PDB file of C-alpha atoms in Angstrom:
ATOM      1  CA  MET A 134      26.242  21.190-105.116  1.00 45.00           C
ATOM      2  CA  THR A 135      22.913  20.229-106.325  1.00 54.00           C
ATOM      3  CA  GLY A 136      20.756  22.274-103.695  1.00 73.00           C
ATOM      4  CA  VAL A 137      20.489  23.082-100.393  1.00 78.00           C
ATOM      5  CA  ASN A 138      19.777  20.450 -97.802  1.00 82.00           C
ATOM      6  CA  LEU A 139      16.824  22.284 -96.048  1.00 86.00           C
ATOM      7  CA  HIS A 140      16.353  19.556 -93.797  1.00 87.00           C
ATOM      8  CA  GLY A 141      20.015  19.685 -92.501  1.00 85.00           C
ATOM      9  CA  VAL A 142      19.594  23.371 -92.029  1.00 89.00           C
ATOM     10  CA  ARG A 143      16.409  23.040 -90.060  1.00 91.00           C
ATOM     11  CA  ALA A 144      17.484  20.236 -87.847  1.00 88.00           C
ATOM     12  CA  ILE A 145      20.659  22.258 -86.691  1.00 90.00           C
ATOM     13  CA  TYR A 146      18.643  25.575 -86.443  1.00 92.00           C
ATOM     14  CA  ARG A 147      16.287  23.961 -84.271  1.00 92.00           C
ATOM     15  CA  PHE A 148      18.452  22.269 -81.971  1.00 88.00           C
ATOM     16  CA  GLU A 149      20.105  25.457 -81.311  1.00 87.00           C
ATOM     17  CA  MET A 150      17.100  27.287 -80.645  1.00 89.00           C
ATOM     18  CA  ASN A 151      15.747  24.570 -78.523  1.00 87.00           C
ATOM     19  CA  ARG A 152      18.739  24.649 -76.502  1.00 80.00           C
ATOM     20  CA  ALA A 153      18.450  28.372 -76.031  1.00 78.00           C
ATOM     21  CA  PHE A 154      14.666  28.077 -74.761  1.00 80.00           C
ATOM     22  CA  ARG A 155      16.001  25.352 -72.382  1.00 81.00           C
ATOM     23  CA  THR A 156      18.295  27.750 -70.847  1.00 76.00           C
ATOM     24  CA  TRP A 157      16.037  30.874 -71.202  1.00 74.00           C
ATOM     25  CA  MET A 158      17.082  32.437 -67.935  1.00 74.00           C
ATOM     26  CA  GLN A 159      20.771  32.597 -68.826  1.00 74.00           C
ATOM     27  CA  SER A 160      20.101  33.220 -72.739  1.00 72.00           C
ATOM     28  CA  LEU A 161      17.432  35.850 -72.805  1.00 78.00           C
ATOM     29  CA  ILE A 162      16.589  36.999 -69.428  1.00 83.00           C
ATOM     30  CA  ALA A 163      20.231  37.481 -68.132  1.00 83.00           C
ATOM     31  CA  PRO A 164      21.346  40.102 -70.882  1.00 84.00           C
ATOM     32  CA  VAL A 165      18.171  42.007 -70.603  1.00 85.00           C
ATOM     33  CA  LEU A 166      18.337  42.455 -66.868  1.00 87.00           C
ATOM     34  CA  THR A 167      22.218  43.638 -67.256  1.00 85.00           C
ATOM     35  CA  THR A 168      21.221  46.231 -70.069  1.00 84.00           C
ATOM     36  CA  ALA A 169      18.338  47.506 -67.807  1.00 84.00           C
ATOM     37  CA  LEU A 170      20.702  48.109 -65.001  1.00 85.00           C
ATOM     38  CA  TYR A 171      22.966  50.257 -67.228  1.00 83.00           C
ATOM     39  CA  PHE A 172      19.681  52.162 -68.297  1.00 80.00           C
ATOM     40  CA  ILE A 173      19.022  52.875 -64.400  1.00 79.00           C
ATOM     41  CA  VAL A 174      22.798  53.778 -63.744  1.00 79.00           C
ATOM     42  CA  PHE A 175      23.549  55.651 -66.584  1.00 76.00           C
ATOM     43  CA  GLY A 176      20.208  56.625 -68.375  1.00 69.00           C
ATOM     44  CA  SER A 177      18.323  57.581 -65.174  1.00 68.00           C
ATOM     45  CA  ALA A 178      20.903  58.526 -62.458  1.00 66.00           C
ATOM     46  CA  ILE A 179      23.407  60.071 -64.360  1.00 71.00           C
ATOM     47  CA  GLY A 180      21.604  61.073 -67.576  1.00 64.00           C
ATOM     48  CA  SER A 181      19.269  63.149 -65.546  1.00 65.00           C
ATOM     49  CA  ARG A 182      22.187  65.509 -64.867  1.00 71.00           C
ATOM     50  CA  MET A 183      23.489  65.779 -68.036  1.00 73.00           C
ATOM     51  CA  GLY A 184      22.304  67.939 -71.119  1.00 72.00           C
ATOM     52  CA  ASP A 185      21.081  66.774 -74.517  1.00 76.00           C
ATOM     53  CA  ILE A 186      23.760  65.357 -77.069  1.00 80.00           C
ATOM     54  CA  GLY A 187      22.807  66.496 -80.593  1.00 76.00           C
ATOM     55  CA  GLY A 188      19.506  67.186 -79.418  1.00 80.00           C
ATOM     56  CA  VAL A 189      18.978  64.000 -77.962  1.00 85.00           C
ATOM     57  CA  SER A 190      18.441  63.364 -74.383  1.00 84.00           C
ATOM     58  CA  TYR A 191      21.457  61.457 -72.692  1.00 86.00           C
ATOM     59  CA  GLY A 192      19.041  58.649 -71.619  1.00 83.00           C
ATOM     60  CA  ALA A 193      17.889  58.051 -75.255  1.00 87.00           C
ATOM     61  CA  TYR A 194      21.358  58.806 -76.669  1.00 89.00           C
ATOM     62  CA  ILE A 195      23.066  55.655 -75.065  1.00 89.00           C
ATOM     63  CA  ILE A 196      20.360  53.097 -76.278  1.00 90.00           C
ATOM     64  CA  PRO A 197      22.252  52.390 -79.740  1.00 92.00           C
ATOM     65  CA  GLY A 198      25.486  51.835 -77.851  1.00 90.00           C
ATOM     66  CA  LEU A 199      23.952  49.873 -75.094  1.00 90.00           C
ATOM     67  CA  LEU A 200      22.046  47.750 -77.803  1.00 92.00           C
ATOM     68  CA  MET A 201      25.270  47.306 -79.455  1.00 92.00           C
ATOM     69  CA  LEU A 202      27.268  45.994 -76.453  1.00 90.00           C
ATOM     70  CA  SER A 203      24.646  43.297 -75.980  1.00 90.00           C
ATOM     71  CA  LEU A 204      24.310  42.238 -79.612  1.00 92.00           C
ATOM     72  CA  LEU A 205      28.053  41.862 -80.070  1.00 92.00           C
ATOM     73  CA  SER A 206      28.191  40.181 -76.963  1.00 90.00           C
ATOM     74  CA  GLU A 207      25.349  37.737 -77.282  1.00 89.00           C
ATOM     75  CA  SER A 208      26.262  37.253 -81.020  1.00 92.00           C
ATOM     76  CA  ILE A 209      29.522  35.877 -80.498  1.00 92.00           C
ATOM     77  CA  SER A 210      28.951  33.742 -77.326  1.00 90.00           C
ATOM     78  CA  ASN A 211      26.025  32.085 -78.963  1.00 89.00           C
ATOM     79  CA  SER A 212      27.674  31.094 -82.030  1.00 91.00           C
ATOM     80  CA  ALA A 213      30.956  30.349 -80.327  1.00 91.00           C
ATOM     81  CA  PHE A 214      29.289  28.093 -77.664  1.00 90.00           C
ATOM     82  CA  GLY A 215      27.130  26.458 -80.349  1.00 88.00           C
ATOM     83  CA  ILE A 216      29.951  25.249 -82.494  1.00 89.00           C
ATOM     84  CA  TYR A 217      32.221  24.545 -79.526  1.00 89.00           C
ATOM     85  CA  MET A 218      29.865  22.120 -77.986  1.00 87.00           C
ATOM     86  CA  PRO A 219      29.861  19.486 -80.673  1.00 86.00           C
ATOM     87  CA  LYS A 220      33.931  19.611 -80.643  1.00 84.00           C
ATOM     88  CA  TRP A 221      33.941  19.401 -76.996  1.00 84.00           C
ATOM     89  CA  SER A 222      31.594  16.092 -76.754  1.00 81.00           C
ATOM     90  CA  GLY A 223      32.758  14.610 -79.923  1.00 78.00           C
ATOM     91  CA  THR A 224      29.728  14.780 -82.035  1.00 78.00           C
ATOM     92  CA  ILE A 225      31.546  17.228 -84.434  1.00 79.00           C
ATOM     93  CA  TYR A 226      32.498  13.957 -86.346  1.00 78.00           C
ATOM     94  CA  GLU A 227      29.006  13.061 -86.804  1.00 78.00           C
ATOM     95  CA  LEU A 228      28.286  16.446 -88.163  1.00 78.00           C
ATOM     96  CA  LEU A 229      31.004  16.370 -90.599  1.00 74.00           C
ATOM     97  CA  SER A 230      29.766  12.799 -91.956  1.00 78.00           C
ATOM     98  CA  ALA A 231      26.410  13.898 -92.209  1.00 78.00           C
ATOM     99  CA  PRO A 232      25.147  15.058 -95.801  1.00 82.00           C
ATOM    100  CA  VAL A 233      25.247  18.615 -95.287  1.00 82.00           C
ATOM    101  CA  ASN A 234      28.032  20.886 -96.547  1.00 85.00           C
ATOM    102  CA  TRP A 235      29.603  24.044 -94.807  1.00 84.00           C
ATOM    103  CA  VAL A 236      27.213  26.329 -96.133  1.00 87.00           C
ATOM    104  CA  GLU A 237      24.394  24.559 -94.734  1.00 89.00           C
ATOM    105  CA  VAL A 238      26.310  24.028 -91.349  1.00 89.00           C
ATOM    106  CA  LEU A 239      26.799  27.806 -90.969  1.00 89.00           C
ATOM    107  CA  LEU A 240      23.204  28.663 -92.203  1.00 91.00           C
ATOM    108  CA  GLY A 241      22.158  26.452 -89.082  1.00 91.00           C
ATOM    109  CA  TYR A 242      24.544  27.563 -86.637  1.00 93.00           C
ATOM    110  CA  VAL A 243      24.966  31.199 -87.578  1.00 93.00           C
ATOM    111  CA  GLY A 244      21.176  31.380 -88.218  1.00 94.00           C
ATOM    112  CA  ALA A 245      20.037  30.191 -84.950  1.00 93.00           C
ATOM    113  CA  ALA A 246      22.696  32.390 -83.241  1.00 93.00           C
ATOM    114  CA  ALA A 247      21.617  35.617 -85.129  1.00 94.00           C
ATOM    115  CA  SER A 248      17.910  34.832 -84.205  1.00 94.00           C
ATOM    116  CA  LYS A 249      18.585  34.701 -80.461  1.00 92.00           C
ATOM    117  CA  SER A 250      20.747  37.747 -80.599  1.00 93.00           C
ATOM    118  CA  LEU A 251      18.096  39.538 -82.616  1.00 94.00           C
ATOM    119  CA  LEU A 252      15.597  38.483 -80.019  1.00 92.00           C
ATOM    120  CA  VAL A 253      17.426  39.641 -77.078  1.00 91.00           C
ATOM    121  CA  SER A 254      17.685  42.832 -79.148  1.00 92.00           C
ATOM    122  CA  VAL A 255      14.054  43.345 -79.425  1.00 92.00           C
ATOM    123  CA  LEU A 256      13.538  42.733 -75.554  1.00 90.00           C
ATOM    124  CA  ILE A 257      15.977  45.367 -74.881  1.00 90.00           C
ATOM    125  CA  LEU A 258      14.537  47.788 -77.027  1.00 91.00           C
ATOM    126  CA  SER A 259      11.223  47.194 -75.453  1.00 90.00           C
ATOM    127  CA  THR A 260      13.052  47.466 -71.825  1.00 88.00           C
ATOM    128  CA  ALA A 261      14.536  50.920 -73.062  1.00 87.00           C
ATOM    129  CA  ARG A 262      11.041  52.081 -73.302  1.00 87.00           C
ATOM    130  CA  VAL A 263      10.390  51.783 -69.645  1.00 85.00           C
ATOM    131  CA  PHE A 264      13.157  53.825 -68.770  1.00 83.00           C
ATOM    132  CA  VAL A 265      13.286  56.667 -71.752  1.00 83.00           C
ATOM    133  CA  PRO A 266      11.200  57.774 -74.578  1.00 84.00           C
ATOM    134  CA  TYR A 267      12.683  57.462 -77.962  1.00 87.00           C
ATOM    135  CA  GLU A 268      11.862  57.271 -81.576  1.00 87.00           C
ATOM    136  CA  VAL A 269      13.733  55.613 -84.391  1.00 91.00           C
ATOM    137  CA  ALA A 270      14.248  57.857 -87.560  1.00 91.00           C
ATOM    138  CA  HIS A 271      15.033  55.101 -89.879  1.00 93.00           C
ATOM    139  CA  PRO A 272      13.457  52.022 -88.534  1.00 93.00           C
ATOM    140  CA  VAL A 273      14.414  49.947 -92.075  1.00 94.00           C
ATOM    141  CA  TRP A 274      17.975  50.765 -91.895  1.00 93.00           C
ATOM    142  CA  MET A 275      17.744  50.007 -87.907  1.00 93.00           C
ATOM    143  CA  VAL A 276      16.593  46.630 -88.706  1.00 94.00           C
ATOM    144  CA  GLY A 277      19.081  45.983 -91.548  1.00 93.00           C
ATOM    145  CA  PHE A 278      22.013  46.986 -89.828  1.00 92.00           C
ATOM    146  CA  LEU A 279      20.982  44.990 -86.416  1.00 94.00           C
ATOM    147  CA  VAL A 280      20.554  42.004 -88.928  1.00 95.00           C
ATOM    148  CA  LEU A 281      23.942  42.753 -90.666  1.00 94.00           C
ATOM    149  CA  THR A 282      25.840  43.131 -87.534  1.00 94.00           C
ATOM    150  CA  ALA A 283      24.539  40.060 -85.926  1.00 94.00           C
ATOM    151  CA  VAL A 284      25.163  37.850 -88.845  1.00 94.00           C
ATOM    152  CA  THR A 285      28.678  39.131 -89.080  1.00 94.00           C
ATOM    153  CA  PHE A 286      29.587  38.816 -85.472  1.00 94.00           C
ATOM    154  CA  CYS A 287      27.771  35.445 -85.286  1.00 94.00           C
ATOM    155  CA  LEU A 288      30.342  34.554 -88.185  1.00 93.00           C
ATOM    156  CA  PHE A 289      33.169  35.782 -85.859  1.00 94.00           C
ATOM    157  CA  GLY A 290      32.031  34.000 -82.711  1.00 93.00           C
ATOM    158  CA  PHE A 291      31.647  30.792 -85.194  1.00 92.00           C
ATOM    159  CA  LEU A 292      35.390  31.170 -85.693  1.00 92.00           C
ATOM    160  CA  ILE A 293      36.162  31.484 -82.001  1.00 92.00           C
ATOM    161  CA  GLY A 294      34.339  28.263 -81.404  1.00 90.00           C
ATOM    162  CA  LEU A 295      36.162  26.379 -83.900  1.00 88.00           C
ATOM    163  CA  TRP A 296      39.481  27.981 -82.506  1.00 89.00           C
ATOM    164  CA  ALA A 297      39.029  27.519 -78.863  1.00 86.00           C
ATOM    165  CA  ASP A 298      40.042  24.207 -77.145  1.00 83.00           C
ATOM    166  CA  SER A 299      38.758  25.146 -73.736  1.00 84.00           C
ATOM    167  CA  PHE A 300      35.631  26.857 -71.997  1.00 84.00           C
ATOM    168  CA  GLN A 301      38.016  29.474 -70.864  1.00 83.00           C
ATOM    169  CA  LYS A 302      39.002  30.488 -74.441  1.00 84.00           C
ATOM    170  CA  LEU A 303      35.482  31.288 -75.423  1.00 85.00           C
ATOM    171  CA  GLN A 304      35.308  34.215 -73.045  1.00 84.00           C
ATOM    172  CA  VAL A 305      38.807  35.486 -73.980  1.00 87.00           C
ATOM    173  CA  ILE A 306      37.959  37.663 -76.963  1.00 87.00           C
ATOM    174  CA  PRO A 307      34.476  38.778 -75.913  1.00 85.00           C
ATOM    175  CA  LEU A 308      35.591  40.006 -72.570  1.00 86.00           C
ATOM    176  CA  LEU A 309      38.961  41.099 -73.151  1.00 87.00           C
ATOM    177  CA  VAL A 310      38.484  42.611 -76.753  1.00 89.00           C
ATOM    178  CA  ILE A 311      34.966  43.179 -77.737  1.00 89.00           C
ATOM    179  CA  THR A 312      33.697  44.636 -74.289  1.00 88.00           C
ATOM    180  CA  PRO A 313      36.527  47.274 -74.048  1.00 90.00           C
ATOM    181  CA  LEU A 314      36.352  48.183 -77.605  1.00 90.00           C
ATOM    182  CA  THR A 315      32.571  48.891 -77.233  1.00 89.00           C
ATOM    183  CA  PHE A 316      32.843  50.878 -73.978  1.00 88.00           C
ATOM    184  CA  LEU A 317      35.893  53.075 -75.930  1.00 88.00           C
ATOM    185  CA  GLY A 318      33.708  53.045 -79.299  1.00 89.00           C
ATOM    186  CA  GLY A 319      31.510  55.797 -78.184  1.00 88.00           C
ATOM    187  CA  ALA A 320      28.623  53.739 -76.533  1.00 87.00           C
ATOM    188  CA  PHE A 321      28.211  56.076 -73.464  1.00 86.00           C
ATOM    189  CA  TYR A 322      29.581  59.282 -75.685  1.00 87.00           C
ATOM    190  CA  SER A 323      30.190  60.843 -78.952  1.00 87.00           C
ATOM    191  CA  ILE A 324      33.499  60.753 -80.062  1.00 90.00           C
ATOM    192  CA  SER A 325      33.327  64.450 -81.271  1.00 87.00           C
ATOM    193  CA  MET A 326      33.545  64.920 -77.728  1.00 87.00           C
ATOM    194  CA  LEU A 327      37.052  63.824 -77.406  1.00 89.00           C
ATOM    195  CA  PRO A 328      40.128  66.032 -77.955  1.00 91.00           C
ATOM    196  CA  PRO A 329      41.261  65.770 -81.609  1.00 90.00           C
ATOM    197  CA  PHE A 330      43.903  63.589 -81.237  1.00 91.00           C
ATOM    198  CA  TRP A 331      41.758  60.712 -79.156  1.00 89.00           C
ATOM    199  CA  GLN A 332      39.139  61.215 -81.916  1.00 90.00           C
ATOM    200  CA  THR A 333      41.601  60.051 -84.697  1.00 91.00           C
ATOM    201  CA  VAL A 334      42.872  57.101 -82.374  1.00 91.00           C
ATOM    202  CA  SER A 335      39.160  56.315 -81.938  1.00 91.00           C
ATOM    203  CA  LEU A 336      38.684  55.635 -85.574  1.00 89.00           C
ATOM    204  CA  PHE A 337      40.901  52.605 -85.496  1.00 91.00           C
ATOM    205  CA  ASN A 338      38.442  51.143 -83.307  1.00 91.00           C
ATOM    206  CA  PRO A 339      36.009  48.903 -85.573  1.00 90.00           C
ATOM    207  CA  VAL A 340      33.231  49.142 -82.993  1.00 91.00           C
ATOM    208  CA  VAL A 341      32.963  52.898 -83.365  1.00 92.00           C
ATOM    209  CA  TYR A 342      31.688  52.402 -86.929  1.00 92.00           C
ATOM    210  CA  LEU A 343      29.041  49.780 -85.706  1.00 92.00           C
ATOM    211  CA  ILE A 344      27.590  52.333 -83.017  1.00 92.00           C
ATOM    212  CA  SER A 345      27.800  55.106 -85.090  1.00 92.00           C
ATOM    213  CA  GLY A 346      25.798  53.268 -88.001  1.00 92.00           C
ATOM    214  CA  LEU A 347      23.102  52.402 -85.500  1.00 93.00           C
ATOM    215  CA  ARG A 348      23.049  55.575 -83.989  1.00 93.00           C
ATOM    216  CA  TRP A 349      22.347  57.122 -87.355  1.00 93.00           C
ATOM    217  CA  ALA A 350      19.841  54.757 -87.856  1.00 93.00           C
ATOM    218  CA  PHE A 351      18.081  55.889 -84.685  1.00 94.00           C
ATOM    219  CA  TYR A 352      18.456  59.916 -84.596  1.00 92.00           C
ATOM    220  CA  GLY A 353      19.803  60.420 -88.146  1.00 89.00           C
ATOM    221  CA  HIS A 354      23.362  61.884 -86.985  1.00 85.00           C
ATOM    222  CA  ALA A 355      26.489  59.923 -86.263  1.00 85.00           C
ATOM    223  CA  ASP A 356      30.098  60.407 -85.879  1.00 88.00           C
ATOM    224  CA  VAL A 357      30.946  58.521 -88.932  1.00 89.00           C
ATOM    225  CA  HIS A 358      28.993  58.337 -92.363  1.00 89.00           C
ATOM    226  CA  ILE A 359      26.510  55.498 -92.613  1.00 89.00           C
ATOM    227  CA  ALA A 360      27.959  54.407 -95.711  1.00 90.00           C
ATOM    228  CA  VAL A 361      31.557  53.927 -94.179  1.00 91.00           C
ATOM    229  CA  SER A 362      29.911  51.849 -91.274  1.00 91.00           C
ATOM    230  CA  ALA A 363      27.967  49.515 -93.370  1.00 91.00           C
ATOM    231  CA  SER A 364      30.952  49.055 -95.604  1.00 92.00           C
ATOM    232  CA  MET A 365      33.312  48.335 -92.985  1.00 90.00           C
ATOM    233  CA  THR A 366      30.951  45.820 -91.445  1.00 91.00           C
ATOM    234  CA  LEU A 367      30.657  44.033 -94.922  1.00 93.00           C
ATOM    235  CA  VAL A 368      34.131  43.714 -95.482  1.00 93.00           C
ATOM    236  CA  PHE A 369      34.392  42.095 -91.903  1.00 93.00           C
ATOM    237  CA  MET A 370      31.595  39.815 -92.832  1.00 92.00           C
ATOM    238  CA  ALA A 371      33.518  38.789 -96.096  1.00 94.00           C
ATOM    239  CA  LEU A 372      36.783  38.231 -93.936  1.00 94.00           C
ATOM    240  CA  CYS A 373      35.023  36.004 -91.794  1.00 91.00           C
ATOM    241  CA  LEU A 374      33.188  33.862 -94.414  1.00 92.00           C
ATOM    242  CA  THR A 375      36.625  33.347 -96.156  1.00 93.00           C
ATOM    243  CA  VAL A 376      38.169  32.180 -93.055  1.00 92.00           C
ATOM    244  CA  VAL A 377      35.384  29.903 -92.599  1.00 89.00           C
ATOM    245  CA  TRP A 378      35.694  28.630 -95.907  1.00 89.00           C
ATOM    246  CA  TRP A 379      39.063  27.779 -95.360  1.00 90.00           C
ATOM    247  CA  VAL A 380      38.640  26.032 -91.986  1.00 87.00           C
ATOM    248  CA  PHE A 381      36.210  23.719 -93.359  1.00 83.00           C
ATOM    249  CA  LYS A 382      38.215  23.095 -96.737  1.00 83.00           C
ATOM    250  CA  THR A 383      41.517  22.430 -94.754  1.00 83.00           C
ATOM    251  CA  GLY A 384      39.809  21.016 -91.723  1.00 74.00           C
ATOM    252  CA  HIS A 385      42.082  23.080 -89.532  1.00 71.00           C
ATOM    253  CA  ARG A 386      40.819  23.006 -85.792  1.00 67.00           C
ATOM    254  CA  ILE A 387      38.283  20.682 -86.751  1.00 68.00           C
ATOM    255  CA  ARG A 388      39.875  17.466 -87.807  1.00 59.00           C
ATOM    256  CA  ARG A 389      42.507  16.192 -85.427  1.00 52.00           C
TER     257      ARG A 389
END
């Protein structure tokens, strides 16, 4: 490989970003409105009747969980849909014959999907400020963890888009796997509030480490050590990269 084809990466990135802004109501506004409803119901209506958790008001405590719920969903959906559309329309063969390698394809699609997810995260953080005051204890760690999570799950979504052979399959894992794991991963509570047996069971839920890491970045305390959370995310990223490399090398689910 003599160098990165920046023109190819930029073309893919701009195409995907333009698609998002053409459908901005669905891509940007819808997830923000959904999260705002969570803040109204859980943060204001229910949160006002609950005490603090670890010295943090309940409304502020659920911000990292709601942010992670939206980030995971948007990262997977954006990336999966982005690569599935060329497969569905048949233009994937033009992409495969273009002078871009798998790394450049990945940079374009995953970079655009991660950018859209992070933009939604910024909008959600701004919306949260309307409902509840909060402070971020480690802003650099927060940004770094959000970027790491967005890129990792955009890679995962990219794999889902390559695997799926119908629009219905694009939604199977986000709706039936990721969303339940997020709700059971401490998005609305601390796993330390659970009985000992269920605390142990919760540690087998990978989303627990993501929410815990982000919550530590916000408030300086979490259910799982930040190093463990970051390590788990990096391992999953490496696994996704390995599978993507194998898919492009073998042509599995791409060339038929």
